[in-house]
């Protein structure tokens, strides 16, 4: 609902202005009125702005997985990232590679992975393993053909070399 913020800001400002007009004469102390209005403004602003600065649970896995990639994968090696926003995983891990949503690709997942491996991909990573369960055939292929480096809910890392 971020697209409503500009319009909401306008109406909030009008409301605070009307409140200021009625509050200052009632309190007889302009500083006290300004403090009360400032406090109310902060409370209302926090109510609507905090969701913009909190990380959703499934996105926290991306940060954890990117830390693992920084530890276990050399910076020059290419990665195939499988998450709902693969570019985020590549960005936060400061690694290069490809981002693909394998879980939704069905039978194309295995040939696509093999093509990327031939083009230089050294690791496959998925920061939310539940996505891989949507394509069990692909998950079985990965675990039977390649060495699994890490198998956690927040980081499934496979060496493709």
PDB file of N, CA and C in Angstrom, residues 6-51:
ATOM      1  N   UNK A   6       1.637   9.152  -0.374  1.00  0.00           N
ATOM      2  CA  UNK A   6       1.587  10.592  -0.654  1.00  0.00           C
ATOM      3  C   UNK A   6       0.223  11.207  -0.338  1.00  0.00           C
ATOM      4  N   UNK A   7      -0.845  10.539  -0.739  1.00  0.00           N
ATOM      5  CA  UNK A   7      -2.180  11.071  -0.456  1.00  0.00           C
ATOM      6  C   UNK A   7      -2.460  11.046   1.045  1.00  0.00           C
ATOM      7  N   UNK A   8      -2.041   9.969   1.701  1.00  0.00           N
ATOM      8  CA  UNK A   8      -2.249   9.877   3.151  1.00  0.00           C
ATOM      9  C   UNK A   8      -1.465  10.961   3.878  1.00  0.00           C
ATOM     10  N   UNK A   9      -0.276  11.274   3.401  1.00  0.00           N
ATOM     11  CA  UNK A   9       0.534  12.329   4.028  1.00  0.00           C
ATOM     12  C   UNK A   9      -0.182  13.672   3.955  1.00  0.00           C
ATOM     13  N   UNK A  10      -0.807  13.948   2.821  1.00  0.00           N
ATOM     14  CA  UNK A  10      -1.546  15.199   2.666  1.00  0.00           C
ATOM     15  C   UNK A  10      -2.666  15.299   3.696  1.00  0.00           C
ATOM     16  N   UNK A  11      -3.448  14.238   3.822  1.00  0.00           N
ATOM     17  CA  UNK A  11      -4.569  14.268   4.763  1.00  0.00           C
ATOM     18  C   UNK A  11      -4.093  14.271   6.218  1.00  0.00           C
ATOM     19  N   UNK A  12      -2.988  13.596   6.484  1.00  0.00           N
ATOM     20  CA  UNK A  12      -2.438  13.639   7.838  1.00  0.00           C
ATOM     21  C   UNK A  12      -1.982  15.054   8.188  1.00  0.00           C
ATOM     22  N   UNK A  13      -1.350  15.725   7.245  1.00  0.00           N
ATOM     23  CA  UNK A  13      -0.892  17.095   7.493  1.00  0.00           C
ATOM     24  C   UNK A  13      -2.073  18.030   7.732  1.00  0.00           C
ATOM     25  N   UNK A  14      -3.121  17.860   6.951  1.00  0.00           N
ATOM     26  CA  UNK A  14      -4.320  18.696   7.164  1.00  0.00           C
ATOM     27  C   UNK A  14      -4.939  18.432   8.529  1.00  0.00           C
ATOM     28  N   UNK A  15      -4.969  17.160   8.908  1.00  0.00           N
ATOM     29  CA  UNK A  15      -5.532  16.812  10.215  1.00  0.00           C
ATOM     30  C   UNK A  15      -4.700  17.383  11.351  1.00  0.00           C
ATOM     31  N   UNK A  16      -3.385  17.298  11.229  1.00  0.00           N
ATOM     32  CA  UNK A  16      -2.519  17.862  12.270  1.00  0.00           C
ATOM     33  C   UNK A  16      -2.634  19.388  12.324  1.00  0.00           C
ATOM     34  N   UNK A  17      -2.805  20.011  11.180  1.00  0.00           N
ATOM     35  CA  UNK A  17      -2.958  21.462  11.161  1.00  0.00           C
ATOM     36  C   UNK A  17      -4.250  21.872  11.880  1.00  0.00           C
ATOM     37  N   UNK A  18      -5.329  21.158  11.608  1.00  0.00           N
ATOM     38  CA  UNK A  18      -6.598  21.467  12.293  1.00  0.00           C
ATOM     39  C   UNK A  18      -6.472  21.209  13.796  1.00  0.00           C
ATOM     40  N   UNK A  19      -5.804  20.142  14.142  1.00  0.00           N
ATOM     41  CA  UNK A  19      -5.588  19.831  15.557  1.00  0.00           C
ATOM     42  C   UNK A  19      -4.749  20.913  16.225  1.00  0.00           C
ATOM     43  N   UNK A  20      -3.718  21.380  15.501  1.00  0.00           N
ATOM     44  CA  UNK A  20      -2.867  22.452  16.029  1.00  0.00           C
ATOM     45  C   UNK A  20      -3.678  23.721  16.276  1.00  0.00           C
ATOM     46  N   UNK A  21      -4.549  24.063  15.330  1.00  0.00           N
ATOM     47  CA  UNK A  21      -5.362  25.282  15.476  1.00  0.00           C
ATOM     48  C   UNK A  21      -6.259  25.220  16.706  1.00  0.00           C
ATOM     49  N   UNK A  22      -6.797  24.048  16.984  1.00  0.00           N
ATOM     50  CA  UNK A  22      -7.700  23.933  18.134  1.00  0.00           C
ATOM     51  C   UNK A  22      -6.960  23.662  19.436  1.00  0.00           C
ATOM     52  N   UNK A  23      -5.770  23.067  19.370  1.00  0.00           N
ATOM     53  CA  UNK A  23      -5.049  22.687  20.574  1.00  0.00           C
ATOM     54  C   UNK A  23      -4.278  23.849  21.199  1.00  0.00           C
ATOM     55  N   UNK A  24      -3.679  24.684  20.388  1.00  0.00           N
ATOM     56  CA  UNK A  24      -2.853  25.778  20.927  1.00  0.00           C
ATOM     57  C   UNK A  24      -3.676  26.726  21.801  1.00  0.00           C
ATOM     58  N   UNK A  25      -4.837  27.209  21.371  1.00  0.00           N
ATOM     59  CA  UNK A  25      -5.602  28.090  22.276  1.00  0.00           C
ATOM     60  C   UNK A  25      -6.081  27.361  23.534  1.00  0.00           C
ATOM     61  N   UNK A  26      -6.371  26.092  23.416  1.00  0.00           N
ATOM     62  CA  UNK A  26      -6.886  25.352  24.576  1.00  0.00           C
ATOM     63  C   UNK A  26      -5.809  25.148  25.635  1.00  0.00           C
ATOM     64  N   UNK A  27      -4.565  24.969  25.221  1.00  0.00           N
ATOM     65  CA  UNK A  27      -3.505  24.701  26.187  1.00  0.00           C
ATOM     66  C   UNK A  27      -2.845  25.970  26.736  1.00  0.00           C
ATOM     67  N   UNK A  28      -2.956  27.064  26.048  1.00  0.00           N
ATOM     68  CA  UNK A  28      -2.379  28.346  26.453  1.00  0.00           C
ATOM     69  C   UNK A  28      -0.852  28.325  26.457  1.00  0.00           C
ATOM     70  N   UNK A  29      -0.246  27.218  26.104  1.00  0.00           N
ATOM     71  CA  UNK A  29       1.212  27.117  26.063  1.00  0.00           C
ATOM     72  C   UNK A  29       1.607  26.518  24.711  1.00  0.00           C
ATOM     73  N   UNK A  30       2.109  27.355  23.807  1.00  0.00           N
ATOM     74  CA  UNK A  30       2.427  26.862  22.461  1.00  0.00           C
ATOM     75  C   UNK A  30       3.483  25.755  22.446  1.00  0.00           C
ATOM     76  N   UNK A  31       4.439  25.797  23.374  1.00  0.00           N
ATOM     77  CA  UNK A  31       5.466  24.746  23.410  1.00  0.00           C
ATOM     78  C   UNK A  31       4.869  23.400  23.799  1.00  0.00           C
ATOM     79  N   UNK A  32       3.979  23.388  24.758  1.00  0.00           N
ATOM     80  CA  UNK A  32       3.332  22.132  25.162  1.00  0.00           C
ATOM     81  C   UNK A  32       2.497  21.580  24.020  1.00  0.00           C
ATOM     82  N   UNK A  33       1.813  22.449  23.311  1.00  0.00           N
ATOM     83  CA  UNK A  33       1.006  22.006  22.170  1.00  0.00           C
ATOM     84  C   UNK A  33       1.904  21.435  21.076  1.00  0.00           C
ATOM     85  N   UNK A  34       3.042  22.095  20.834  1.00  0.00           N
ATOM     86  CA  UNK A  34       3.968  21.609  19.809  1.00  0.00           C
ATOM     87  C   UNK A  34       4.535  20.244  20.189  1.00  0.00           C
ATOM     88  N   UNK A  35       4.839  20.050  21.474  1.00  0.00           N
ATOM     89  CA  UNK A  35       5.350  18.757  21.936  1.00  0.00           C
ATOM     90  C   UNK A  35       4.305  17.659  21.784  1.00  0.00           C
ATOM     91  N   UNK A  36       3.079  17.965  22.132  1.00  0.00           N
ATOM     92  CA  UNK A  36       2.001  16.975  22.004  1.00  0.00           C
ATOM     93  C   UNK A  36       1.783  16.620  20.539  1.00  0.00           C
ATOM     94  N   UNK A  37       1.751  17.636  19.682  1.00  0.00           N
ATOM     95  CA  UNK A  37       1.574  17.373  18.249  1.00  0.00           C
ATOM     96  C   UNK A  37       2.749  16.579  17.674  1.00  0.00           C
ATOM     97  N   UNK A  38       3.965  16.911  18.084  1.00  0.00           N
ATOM     98  CA  UNK A  38       5.133  16.171  17.626  1.00  0.00           C
ATOM     99  C   UNK A  38       5.071  14.712  18.036  1.00  0.00           C
ATOM    100  N   UNK A  39       4.680  14.465  19.272  1.00  0.00           N
ATOM    101  CA  UNK A  39       4.550  13.100  19.766  1.00  0.00           C
ATOM    102  C   UNK A  39       3.481  12.338  18.984  1.00  0.00           C
ATOM    103  N   UNK A  40       2.332  12.955  18.745  1.00  0.00           N
ATOM    104  CA  UNK A  40       1.268  12.317  17.968  1.00  0.00           C
ATOM    105  C   UNK A  40       1.726  12.035  16.537  1.00  0.00           C
ATOM    106  N   UNK A  41       2.461  12.982  15.966  1.00  0.00           N
ATOM    107  CA  UNK A  41       2.960  12.798  14.607  1.00  0.00           C
ATOM    108  C   UNK A  41       3.898  11.597  14.527  1.00  0.00           C
ATOM    109  N   UNK A  42       4.794  11.481  15.494  1.00  0.00           N
ATOM    110  CA  UNK A  42       5.731  10.360  15.515  1.00  0.00           C
ATOM    111  C   UNK A  42       4.980   9.042  15.658  1.00  0.00           C
ATOM    112  N   UNK A  43       4.002   8.989  16.547  1.00  0.00           N
ATOM    113  CA  UNK A  43       3.228   7.754  16.727  1.00  0.00           C
ATOM    114  C   UNK A  43       2.513   7.347  15.444  1.00  0.00           C
ATOM    115  N   UNK A  44       1.849   8.294  14.807  1.00  0.00           N
ATOM    116  CA  UNK A  44       1.121   7.981  13.572  1.00  0.00           C
ATOM    117  C   UNK A  44       2.098   7.591  12.470  1.00  0.00           C
ATOM    118  N   UNK A  45       3.212   8.301  12.361  1.00  0.00           N
ATOM    119  CA  UNK A  45       4.204   7.991  11.318  1.00  0.00           C
ATOM    120  C   UNK A  45       4.790   6.600  11.494  1.00  0.00           C
ATOM    121  N   UNK A  46       5.114   6.234  12.728  1.00  0.00           N
ATOM    122  CA  UNK A  46       5.684   4.911  12.974  1.00  0.00           C
ATOM    123  C   UNK A  46       4.706   3.805  12.626  1.00  0.00           C
ATOM    124  N   UNK A  47       3.459   4.034  12.919  1.00  0.00           N
ATOM    125  CA  UNK A  47       2.434   3.027  12.641  1.00  0.00           C
ATOM    126  C   UNK A  47       2.430   2.633  11.166  1.00  0.00           C
ATOM    127  N   UNK A  48       2.633   3.611  10.301  1.00  0.00           N
ATOM    128  CA  UNK A  48       2.559   3.343   8.871  1.00  0.00           C
ATOM    129  C   UNK A  48       3.916   3.167   8.197  1.00  0.00           C
ATOM    130  N   UNK A  49       4.998   3.531   8.858  1.00  0.00           N
ATOM    131  CA  UNK A  49       6.300   3.414   8.201  1.00  0.00           C
ATOM    132  C   UNK A  49       7.104   2.197   8.627  1.00  0.00           C
ATOM    133  N   UNK A  50       6.868   1.642   9.798  1.00  0.00           N
ATOM    134  CA  UNK A  50       7.646   0.493  10.264  1.00  0.00           C
ATOM    135  C   UNK A  50       7.555  -0.704   9.310  1.00  0.00           C
ATOM    136  N   UNK A  51       6.381  -1.018   8.743  1.00  0.00           N
ATOM    137  CA  UNK A  51       6.348  -2.161   7.812  1.00  0.00           C
ATOM    138  C   UNK A  51       7.279  -2.006   6.612  1.00  0.00           C
TER     139      UNK A  51
END
